[in-house]
Amino acid sequence: MSIQNAINFFEAYTDDEKLRTYLGMLKSPQKVRSFLEEMDMGFYDEELEEAYNLLLLRCNDEADHNVLTQVKVSYIELITEGLNY
């Protein structure tokens, strides 16, 4: 697992509506994590935080920052038991 995988996740989640939809349909945090590992985007929560902080430095404006923050929040919701519907 790596910070680069987490960066790749941020980029893919931002750009790929099908990925967002599919992840939202998974019924457990373990399924989300397993799927991401299968897609070579496995990472630890700490790596997500590090990737988030690195990507913040690249933000050009508040809109970029907001998108980045929303991706992070969405991931947290996906891996938090009981929030997946």
PDB file as gemmi writes it, atoms N, CA and C in Angstrom:
CRYST1    1.000    1.000    1.000  90.00  90.00  90.00 P 1                      
ATOM      1  N   MET A   1       0.857  -1.174   0.000  1.00  0.00           N  
ATOM      2  CA  MET A   1       0.000   0.000   0.000  1.00  0.00           C  
ATOM      3  C   MET A   1       0.898   1.230   0.000  1.00  0.00           C  
ATOM      4  N   SER A   2       0.340   2.332  -0.464  1.00  0.00           N  
ATOM      5  CA  SER A   2       1.207   3.498  -0.576  1.00  0.00           C  
ATOM      6  C   SER A   2       0.411   4.791  -0.652  1.00  0.00           C  
ATOM      7  N   ILE A   3       1.127   5.870  -0.415  1.00  0.00           N  
ATOM      8  CA  ILE A   3       0.534   7.199  -0.556  1.00  0.00           C  
ATOM      9  C   ILE A   3       0.153   7.429  -2.013  1.00  0.00           C  
ATOM     10  N   GLN A   4       0.959   6.918  -2.944  1.00  0.00           N  
ATOM     11  CA  GLN A   4       0.635   7.078  -4.364  1.00  0.00           C  
ATOM     12  C   GLN A   4      -0.701   6.424  -4.697  1.00  0.00           C  
ATOM     13  N   ASN A   5      -0.992   5.280  -4.087  1.00  0.00           N  
ATOM     14  CA  ASN A   5      -2.296   4.647  -4.310  1.00  0.00           C  
ATOM     15  C   ASN A   5      -3.421   5.551  -3.831  1.00  0.00           C  
ATOM     16  N   ALA A   6      -3.215   6.203  -2.706  1.00  0.00           N  
ATOM     17  CA  ALA A   6      -4.237   7.116  -2.191  1.00  0.00           C  
ATOM     18  C   ALA A   6      -4.403   8.316  -3.125  1.00  0.00           C  
ATOM     19  N   ILE A   7      -3.310   8.826  -3.653  1.00  0.00           N  
ATOM     20  CA  ILE A   7      -3.385   9.926  -4.621  1.00  0.00           C  
ATOM     21  C   ILE A   7      -4.143   9.465  -5.860  1.00  0.00           C  
ATOM     22  N   ASN A   8      -3.836   8.252  -6.322  1.00  0.00           N  
ATOM     23  CA  ASN A   8      -4.550   7.703  -7.477  1.00  0.00           C  
ATOM     24  C   ASN A   8      -6.043   7.586  -7.190  1.00  0.00           C  
ATOM     25  N   PHE A   9      -6.383   7.208  -5.957  1.00  0.00           N  
ATOM     26  CA  PHE A   9      -7.793   7.121  -5.576  1.00  0.00           C  
ATOM     27  C   PHE A   9      -8.457   8.488  -5.668  1.00  0.00           C  
ATOM     28  N   PHE A  10      -7.830   9.507  -5.118  1.00  0.00           N  
ATOM     29  CA  PHE A  10      -8.401  10.862  -5.185  1.00  0.00           C  
ATOM     30  C   PHE A  10      -8.685  11.243  -6.635  1.00  0.00           C  
ATOM     31  N   GLU A  11      -7.723  10.992  -7.501  1.00  0.00           N  
ATOM     32  CA  GLU A  11      -7.876  11.372  -8.909  1.00  0.00           C  
ATOM     33  C   GLU A  11      -8.968  10.556  -9.592  1.00  0.00           C  
ATOM     34  N   ALA A  12      -8.973   9.242  -9.352  1.00  0.00           N  
ATOM     35  CA  ALA A  12      -9.978   8.385  -9.988  1.00  0.00           C  
ATOM     36  C   ALA A  12     -11.374   8.698  -9.470  1.00  0.00           C  
ATOM     37  N   TYR A  13     -11.500   8.893  -8.169  1.00  0.00           N  
ATOM     38  CA  TYR A  13     -12.815   9.154  -7.579  1.00  0.00           C  
ATOM     39  C   TYR A  13     -13.371  10.483  -8.089  1.00  0.00           C  
ATOM     40  N   THR A  14     -12.506  11.444  -8.300  1.00  0.00           N  
ATOM     41  CA  THR A  14     -12.931  12.744  -8.814  1.00  0.00           C  
ATOM     42  C   THR A  14     -13.405  12.639 -10.262  1.00  0.00           C  
ATOM     43  N   ASP A  15     -12.717  11.842 -11.069  1.00  0.00           N  
ATOM     44  CA  ASP A  15     -12.964  11.808 -12.513  1.00  0.00           C  
ATOM     45  C   ASP A  15     -13.942  10.738 -12.987  1.00  0.00           C  
ATOM     46  N   ASP A  16     -14.146   9.689 -12.206  1.00  0.00           N  
ATOM     47  CA  ASP A  16     -14.865   8.512 -12.699  1.00  0.00           C  
ATOM     48  C   ASP A  16     -16.199   8.313 -11.976  1.00  0.00           C  
ATOM     49  N   GLU A  17     -17.272   8.724 -12.620  1.00  0.00           N  
ATOM     50  CA  GLU A  17     -18.604   8.600 -12.019  1.00  0.00           C  
ATOM     51  C   GLU A  17     -18.984   7.136 -11.795  1.00  0.00           C  
ATOM     52  N   LYS A  18     -18.584   6.258 -12.698  1.00  0.00           N  
ATOM     53  CA  LYS A  18     -18.893   4.832 -12.541  1.00  0.00           C  
ATOM     54  C   LYS A  18     -18.219   4.264 -11.297  1.00  0.00           C  
ATOM     55  N   LEU A  19     -17.003   4.687 -11.040  1.00  0.00           N  
ATOM     56  CA  LEU A  19     -16.301   4.243  -9.835  1.00  0.00           C  
ATOM     57  C   LEU A  19     -17.046   4.717  -8.594  1.00  0.00           C  
ATOM     58  N   ARG A  20     -17.435   5.971  -8.573  1.00  0.00           N  
ATOM     59  CA  ARG A  20     -18.170   6.504  -7.415  1.00  0.00           C  
ATOM     60  C   ARG A  20     -19.460   5.722  -7.184  1.00  0.00           C  
ATOM     61  N   THR A  21     -20.177   5.456  -8.259  1.00  0.00           N  
ATOM     62  CA  THR A  21     -21.438   4.723  -8.146  1.00  0.00           C  
ATOM     63  C   THR A  21     -21.193   3.309  -7.636  1.00  0.00           C  
ATOM     64  N   TYR A  22     -20.216   2.629  -8.205  1.00  0.00           N  
ATOM     65  CA  TYR A  22     -19.934   1.252  -7.798  1.00  0.00           C  
ATOM     66  C   TYR A  22     -19.525   1.189  -6.327  1.00  0.00           C  
ATOM     67  N   LEU A  23     -18.629   2.058  -5.914  1.00  0.00           N  
ATOM     68  CA  LEU A  23     -18.202   2.052  -4.512  1.00  0.00           C  
ATOM     69  C   LEU A  23     -19.384   2.314  -3.588  1.00  0.00           C  
ATOM     70  N   GLY A  24     -20.291   3.180  -4.003  1.00  0.00           N  
ATOM     71  CA  GLY A  24     -21.471   3.475  -3.201  1.00  0.00           C  
ATOM     72  C   GLY A  24     -22.411   2.292  -3.066  1.00  0.00           C  
ATOM     73  N   MET A  25     -22.356   1.363  -4.008  1.00  0.00           N  
ATOM     74  CA  MET A  25     -23.226   0.187  -3.969  1.00  0.00           C  
ATOM     75  C   MET A  25     -22.657  -0.930  -3.097  1.00  0.00           C  
ATOM     76  N   LEU A  26     -21.380  -0.886  -2.805  1.00  0.00           N  
ATOM     77  CA  LEU A  26     -20.776  -1.922  -1.969  1.00  0.00           C  
ATOM     78  C   LEU A  26     -21.327  -1.810  -0.555  1.00  0.00           C  
ATOM     79  N   LYS A  27     -21.608  -2.939   0.052  1.00  0.00           N  
ATOM     80  CA  LYS A  27     -22.369  -2.949   1.302  1.00  0.00           C  
ATOM     81  C   LYS A  27     -21.536  -2.999   2.576  1.00  0.00           C  
ATOM     82  N   SER A  28     -20.233  -2.989   2.454  1.00  0.00           N  
ATOM     83  CA  SER A  28     -19.424  -3.024   3.676  1.00  0.00           C  
ATOM     84  C   SER A  28     -18.083  -2.342   3.442  1.00  0.00           C  
ATOM     85  N   PRO A  29     -17.520  -1.810   4.510  1.00  0.00           N  
ATOM     86  CA  PRO A  29     -16.187  -1.204   4.392  1.00  0.00           C  
ATOM     87  C   PRO A  29     -15.150  -2.196   3.866  1.00  0.00           C  
ATOM     88  N   GLN A  30     -15.256  -3.462   4.278  1.00  0.00           N  
ATOM     89  CA  GLN A  30     -14.291  -4.461   3.815  1.00  0.00           C  
ATOM     90  C   GLN A  30     -14.383  -4.661   2.310  1.00  0.00           C  
ATOM     91  N   LYS A  31     -15.595  -4.643   1.761  1.00  0.00           N  
ATOM     92  CA  LYS A  31     -15.758  -4.795   0.313  1.00  0.00           C  
ATOM     93  C   LYS A  31     -15.160  -3.602  -0.425  1.00  0.00           C  
ATOM     94  N   VAL A  32     -15.315  -2.414   0.145  1.00  0.00           N  
ATOM     95  CA  VAL A  32     -14.727  -1.214  -0.460  1.00  0.00           C  
ATOM     96  C   VAL A  32     -13.210  -1.349  -0.490  1.00  0.00           C  
ATOM     97  N   ARG A  33     -12.639  -1.706   0.648  1.00  0.00           N  
ATOM     98  CA  ARG A  33     -11.178  -1.840   0.726  1.00  0.00           C  
ATOM     99  C   ARG A  33     -10.668  -2.944  -0.203  1.00  0.00           C  
ATOM    100  N   SER A  34     -11.380  -4.068  -0.241  1.00  0.00           N  
ATOM    101  CA  SER A  34     -10.972  -5.178  -1.114  1.00  0.00           C  
ATOM    102  C   SER A  34     -11.017  -4.769  -2.581  1.00  0.00           C  
ATOM    103  N   PHE A  35     -12.077  -4.078  -2.966  1.00  0.00           N  
ATOM    104  CA  PHE A  35     -12.187  -3.634  -4.351  1.00  0.00           C  
ATOM    105  C   PHE A  35     -11.042  -2.688  -4.706  1.00  0.00           C  
ATOM    106  N   LEU A  36     -10.755  -1.744  -3.825  1.00  0.00           N  
ATOM    107  CA  LEU A  36      -9.672  -0.801  -4.100  1.00  0.00           C  
ATOM    108  C   LEU A  36      -8.335  -1.527  -4.230  1.00  0.00           C  
ATOM    109  N   GLU A  37      -8.111  -2.554  -3.400  1.00  0.00           N  
ATOM    110  CA  GLU A  37      -6.874  -3.326  -3.522  1.00  0.00           C  
ATOM    111  C   GLU A  37      -6.817  -4.049  -4.861  1.00  0.00           C  
ATOM    112  N   GLU A  38      -7.955  -4.616  -5.291  1.00  0.00           N  
ATOM    113  CA  GLU A  38      -8.003  -5.292  -6.590  1.00  0.00           C  
ATOM    114  C   GLU A  38      -7.674  -4.329  -7.732  1.00  0.00           C  
ATOM    115  N   MET A  39      -8.022  -3.067  -7.561  1.00  0.00           N  
ATOM    116  CA  MET A  39      -7.790  -2.050  -8.586  1.00  0.00           C  
ATOM    117  C   MET A  39      -6.427  -1.373  -8.424  1.00  0.00           C  
ATOM    118  N   ASP A  40      -5.563  -1.947  -7.577  1.00  0.00           N  
ATOM    119  CA  ASP A  40      -4.238  -1.381  -7.282  1.00  0.00           C  
ATOM    120  C   ASP A  40      -4.337   0.023  -6.704  1.00  0.00           C  
ATOM    121  N   MET A  41      -5.371   0.232  -5.887  1.00  0.00           N  
ATOM    122  CA  MET A  41      -5.524   1.510  -5.190  1.00  0.00           C  
ATOM    123  C   MET A  41      -5.699   1.290  -3.688  1.00  0.00           C  
ATOM    124  N   GLY A  42      -5.135   0.214  -3.162  1.00  0.00           N  
ATOM    125  CA  GLY A  42      -5.229  -0.037  -1.735  1.00  0.00           C  
ATOM    126  C   GLY A  42      -4.311   0.901  -0.962  1.00  0.00           C  
ATOM    127  N   PHE A  43      -4.794   1.364   0.173  1.00  0.00           N  
ATOM    128  CA  PHE A  43      -3.999   2.257   1.018  1.00  0.00           C  
ATOM    129  C   PHE A  43      -4.550   2.221   2.430  1.00  0.00           C  
ATOM    130  N   TYR A  44      -3.712   2.613   3.381  1.00  0.00           N  
ATOM    131  CA  TYR A  44      -4.127   2.732   4.776  1.00  0.00           C  
ATOM    132  C   TYR A  44      -4.724   4.116   4.995  1.00  0.00           C  
ATOM    133  N   ASP A  45      -5.531   4.235   6.048  1.00  0.00           N  
ATOM    134  CA  ASP A  45      -6.169   5.520   6.344  1.00  0.00           C  
ATOM    135  C   ASP A  45      -5.140   6.631   6.531  1.00  0.00           C  
ATOM    136  N   GLU A  46      -4.017   6.292   7.142  1.00  0.00           N  
ATOM    137  CA  GLU A  46      -2.968   7.290   7.356  1.00  0.00           C  
ATOM    138  C   GLU A  46      -2.401   7.780   6.021  1.00  0.00           C  
ATOM    139  N   GLU A  47      -2.320   6.873   5.065  1.00  0.00           N  
ATOM    140  CA  GLU A  47      -1.815   7.247   3.741  1.00  0.00           C  
ATOM    141  C   GLU A  47      -2.804   8.152   3.019  1.00  0.00           C  
ATOM    142  N   LEU A  48      -4.091   7.914   3.245  1.00  0.00           N  
ATOM    143  CA  LEU A  48      -5.101   8.812   2.674  1.00  0.00           C  
ATOM    144  C   LEU A  48      -4.905  10.224   3.217  1.00  0.00           C  
ATOM    145  N   GLU A  49      -4.674  10.332   4.505  1.00  0.00           N  
ATOM    146  CA  GLU A  49      -4.481  11.642   5.127  1.00  0.00           C  
ATOM    147  C   GLU A  49      -3.227  12.320   4.580  1.00  0.00           C  
ATOM    148  N   GLU A  50      -2.154  11.563   4.426  1.00  0.00           N  
ATOM    149  CA  GLU A  50      -0.925  12.137   3.870  1.00  0.00           C  
ATOM    150  C   GLU A  50      -1.130  12.582   2.424  1.00  0.00           C  
ATOM    151  N   ALA A  51      -1.827  11.759   1.649  1.00  0.00           N  
ATOM    152  CA  ALA A  51      -2.111  12.120   0.255  1.00  0.00           C  
ATOM    153  C   ALA A  51      -2.967  13.378   0.202  1.00  0.00           C  
ATOM    154  N   TYR A  52      -3.953  13.452   1.070  1.00  0.00           N  
ATOM    155  CA  TYR A  52      -4.830  14.626   1.137  1.00  0.00           C  
ATOM    156  C   TYR A  52      -4.004  15.883   1.402  1.00  0.00           C  
ATOM    157  N   ASN A  53      -3.119  15.805   2.378  1.00  0.00           N  
ATOM    158  CA  ASN A  53      -2.286  16.968   2.711  1.00  0.00           C  
ATOM    159  C   ASN A  53      -1.361  17.357   1.557  1.00  0.00           C  
ATOM    160  N   LEU A  54      -0.795  16.369   0.869  1.00  0.00           N  
ATOM    161  CA  LEU A  54       0.053  16.670  -0.293  1.00  0.00           C  
ATOM    162  C   LEU A  54      -0.757  17.313  -1.417  1.00  0.00           C  
ATOM    163  N   LEU A  55      -1.941  16.779  -1.666  1.00  0.00           N  
ATOM    164  CA  LEU A  55      -2.775  17.314  -2.741  1.00  0.00           C  
ATOM    165  C   LEU A  55      -3.305  18.707  -2.415  1.00  0.00           C  
ATOM    166  N   LEU A  56      -3.477  18.997  -1.134  1.00  0.00           N  
ATOM    167  CA  LEU A  56      -3.898  20.352  -0.746  1.00  0.00           C  
ATOM    168  C   LEU A  56      -2.906  21.396  -1.241  1.00  0.00           C  
ATOM    169  N   LEU A  57      -1.635  21.027  -1.231  1.00  0.00           N  
ATOM    170  CA  LEU A  57      -0.601  21.961  -1.682  1.00  0.00           C  
ATOM    171  C   LEU A  57      -0.727  22.280  -3.165  1.00  0.00           C  
ATOM    172  N   ARG A  58      -1.362  21.385  -3.916  1.00  0.00           N  
ATOM    173  CA  ARG A  58      -1.526  21.578  -5.356  1.00  0.00           C  
ATOM    174  C   ARG A  58      -2.801  22.335  -5.724  1.00  0.00           C  
ATOM    175  N   CYS A  59      -3.672  22.547  -4.746  1.00  0.00           N  
ATOM    176  CA  CYS A  59      -4.949  23.206  -5.038  1.00  0.00           C  
ATOM    177  C   CYS A  59      -4.716  24.635  -5.510  1.00  0.00           C  
ATOM    178  N   ASN A  60      -5.361  24.984  -6.611  1.00  0.00           N  
ATOM    179  CA  ASN A  60      -5.231  26.328  -7.168  1.00  0.00           C  
ATOM    180  C   ASN A  60      -6.211  27.315  -6.566  1.00  0.00           C  
ATOM    181  N   ASP A  61      -7.337  26.804  -6.091  1.00  0.00           N  
ATOM    182  CA  ASP A  61      -8.351  27.706  -5.555  1.00  0.00           C  
ATOM    183  C   ASP A  61      -9.254  26.958  -4.583  1.00  0.00           C  
ATOM    184  N   GLU A  62     -10.209  27.668  -4.040  1.00  0.00           N  
ATOM    185  CA  GLU A  62     -11.106  27.092  -3.046  1.00  0.00           C  
ATOM    186  C   GLU A  62     -11.942  25.955  -3.625  1.00  0.00           C  
ATOM    187  N   ALA A  63     -12.308  26.062  -4.889  1.00  0.00           N  
ATOM    188  CA  ALA A  63     -13.102  25.003  -5.524  1.00  0.00           C  
ATOM    189  C   ALA A  63     -12.322  23.686  -5.547  1.00  0.00           C  
ATOM    190  N   ASP A  64     -11.040  23.745  -5.885  1.00  0.00           N  
ATOM    191  CA  ASP A  64     -10.202  22.541  -5.872  1.00  0.00           C  
ATOM    192  C   ASP A  64     -10.125  21.954  -4.464  1.00  0.00           C  
ATOM    193  N   HIS A  65      -9.962  22.822  -3.492  1.00  0.00           N  
ATOM    194  CA  HIS A  65      -9.901  22.398  -2.093  1.00  0.00           C  
ATOM    195  C   HIS A  65     -11.202  21.714  -1.691  1.00  0.00           C  
ATOM    196  N   ASN A  66     -12.322  22.283  -2.092  1.00  0.00           N  
ATOM    197  CA  ASN A  66     -13.624  21.715  -1.739  1.00  0.00           C  
ATOM    198  C   ASN A  66     -13.823  20.332  -2.354  1.00  0.00           C  
ATOM    199  N   VAL A  67     -13.407  20.167  -3.602  1.00  0.00           N  
ATOM    200  CA  VAL A  67     -13.522  18.860  -4.262  1.00  0.00           C  
ATOM    201  C   VAL A  67     -12.672  17.829  -3.524  1.00  0.00           C  
ATOM    202  N   LEU A  68     -11.462  18.193  -3.197  1.00  0.00           N  
ATOM    203  CA  LEU A  68     -10.556  17.297  -2.494  1.00  0.00           C  
ATOM    204  C   LEU A  68     -11.141  16.884  -1.145  1.00  0.00           C  
ATOM    205  N   THR A  69     -11.669  17.845  -0.428  1.00  0.00           N  
ATOM    206  CA  THR A  69     -12.269  17.565   0.873  1.00  0.00           C  
ATOM    207  C   THR A  69     -13.481  16.655   0.728  1.00  0.00           C  
ATOM    208  N   GLN A  70     -14.285  16.875  -0.299  1.00  0.00           N  
ATOM    209  CA  GLN A  70     -15.465  16.035  -0.506  1.00  0.00           C  
ATOM    210  C   GLN A  70     -15.078  14.591  -0.813  1.00  0.00           C  
ATOM    211  N   VAL A  71     -14.019  14.395  -1.572  1.00  0.00           N  
ATOM    212  CA  VAL A  71     -13.555  13.033  -1.857  1.00  0.00           C  
ATOM    213  C   VAL A  71     -13.130  12.355  -0.556  1.00  0.00           C  
ATOM    214  N   LYS A  72     -12.407  13.072   0.280  1.00  0.00           N  
ATOM    215  CA  LYS A  72     -11.963  12.512   1.560  1.00  0.00           C  
ATOM    216  C   LYS A  72     -13.160  12.144   2.428  1.00  0.00           C  
ATOM    217  N   VAL A  73     -14.133  13.021   2.522  1.00  0.00           N  
ATOM    218  CA  VAL A  73     -15.335  12.757   3.320  1.00  0.00           C  
ATOM    219  C   VAL A  73     -16.099  11.562   2.751  1.00  0.00           C  
ATOM    220  N   SER A  74     -16.212  11.496   1.439  1.00  0.00           N  
ATOM    221  CA  SER A  74     -16.909  10.373   0.800  1.00  0.00           C  
ATOM    222  C   SER A  74     -16.223   9.053   1.131  1.00  0.00           C  
ATOM    223  N   TYR A  75     -14.897   9.040   1.090  1.00  0.00           N  
ATOM    224  CA  TYR A  75     -14.174   7.812   1.426  1.00  0.00           C  
ATOM    225  C   TYR A  75     -14.431   7.421   2.877  1.00  0.00           C  
ATOM    226  N   ILE A  76     -14.379   8.379   3.767  1.00  0.00           N  
ATOM    227  CA  ILE A  76     -14.626   8.089   5.185  1.00  0.00           C  
ATOM    228  C   ILE A  76     -16.016   7.492   5.362  1.00  0.00           C  
ATOM    229  N   GLU A  77     -16.995   8.030   4.654  1.00  0.00           N  
ATOM    230  CA  GLU A  77     -18.349   7.476   4.725  1.00  0.00           C  
ATOM    231  C   GLU A  77     -18.384   6.047   4.185  1.00  0.00           C  
ATOM    232  N   LEU A  78     -17.649   5.776   3.125  1.00  0.00           N  
ATOM    233  CA  LEU A  78     -17.627   4.435   2.536  1.00  0.00           C  
ATOM    234  C   LEU A  78     -17.028   3.397   3.479  1.00  0.00           C  
ATOM    235  N   ILE A  79     -16.058   3.803   4.280  1.00  0.00           N  
ATOM    236  CA  ILE A  79     -15.386   2.829   5.141  1.00  0.00           C  
ATOM    237  C   ILE A  79     -15.885   2.859   6.579  1.00  0.00           C  
ATOM    238  N   THR A  80     -16.913   3.632   6.847  1.00  0.00           N  
ATOM    239  CA  THR A  80     -17.469   3.689   8.189  1.00  0.00           C  
ATOM    240  C   THR A  80     -18.677   2.764   8.252  1.00  0.00           C  
ATOM    241  N   GLU A  81     -18.596   1.759   9.092  1.00  0.00           N  
ATOM    242  CA  GLU A  81     -19.664   0.768   9.233  1.00  0.00           C  
ATOM    243  C   GLU A  81     -20.979   1.454   9.564  1.00  0.00           C  
ATOM    244  N   GLY A  82     -22.025   1.032   8.891  1.00  0.00           N  
ATOM    245  CA  GLY A  82     -23.355   1.558   9.177  1.00  0.00           C  
ATOM    246  C   GLY A  82     -23.763   2.730   8.314  1.00  0.00           C  
ATOM    247  N   LEU A  83     -22.832   3.348   7.583  1.00  0.00           N  
ATOM    248  CA  LEU A  83     -23.192   4.473   6.728  1.00  0.00           C  
ATOM    249  C   LEU A  83     -23.451   4.042   5.297  1.00  0.00           C  
ATOM    250  N   ASN A  84     -23.088   2.815   4.956  1.00  0.00           N  
ATOM    251  CA  ASN A  84     -23.339   2.322   3.589  1.00  0.00           C  
ATOM    252  C   ASN A  84     -24.774   1.832   3.508  1.00  0.00           C  
ATOM    253  N   TYR A  85     -25.456   2.240   2.492  1.00  0.00           N  
ATOM    254  CA  TYR A  85     -26.871   1.888   2.376  1.00  0.00           C  
ATOM    255  C   TYR A  85     -27.090   0.803   1.367  1.00  0.00           C  
TER     256      TYR A  85                                                      
END                                                                             
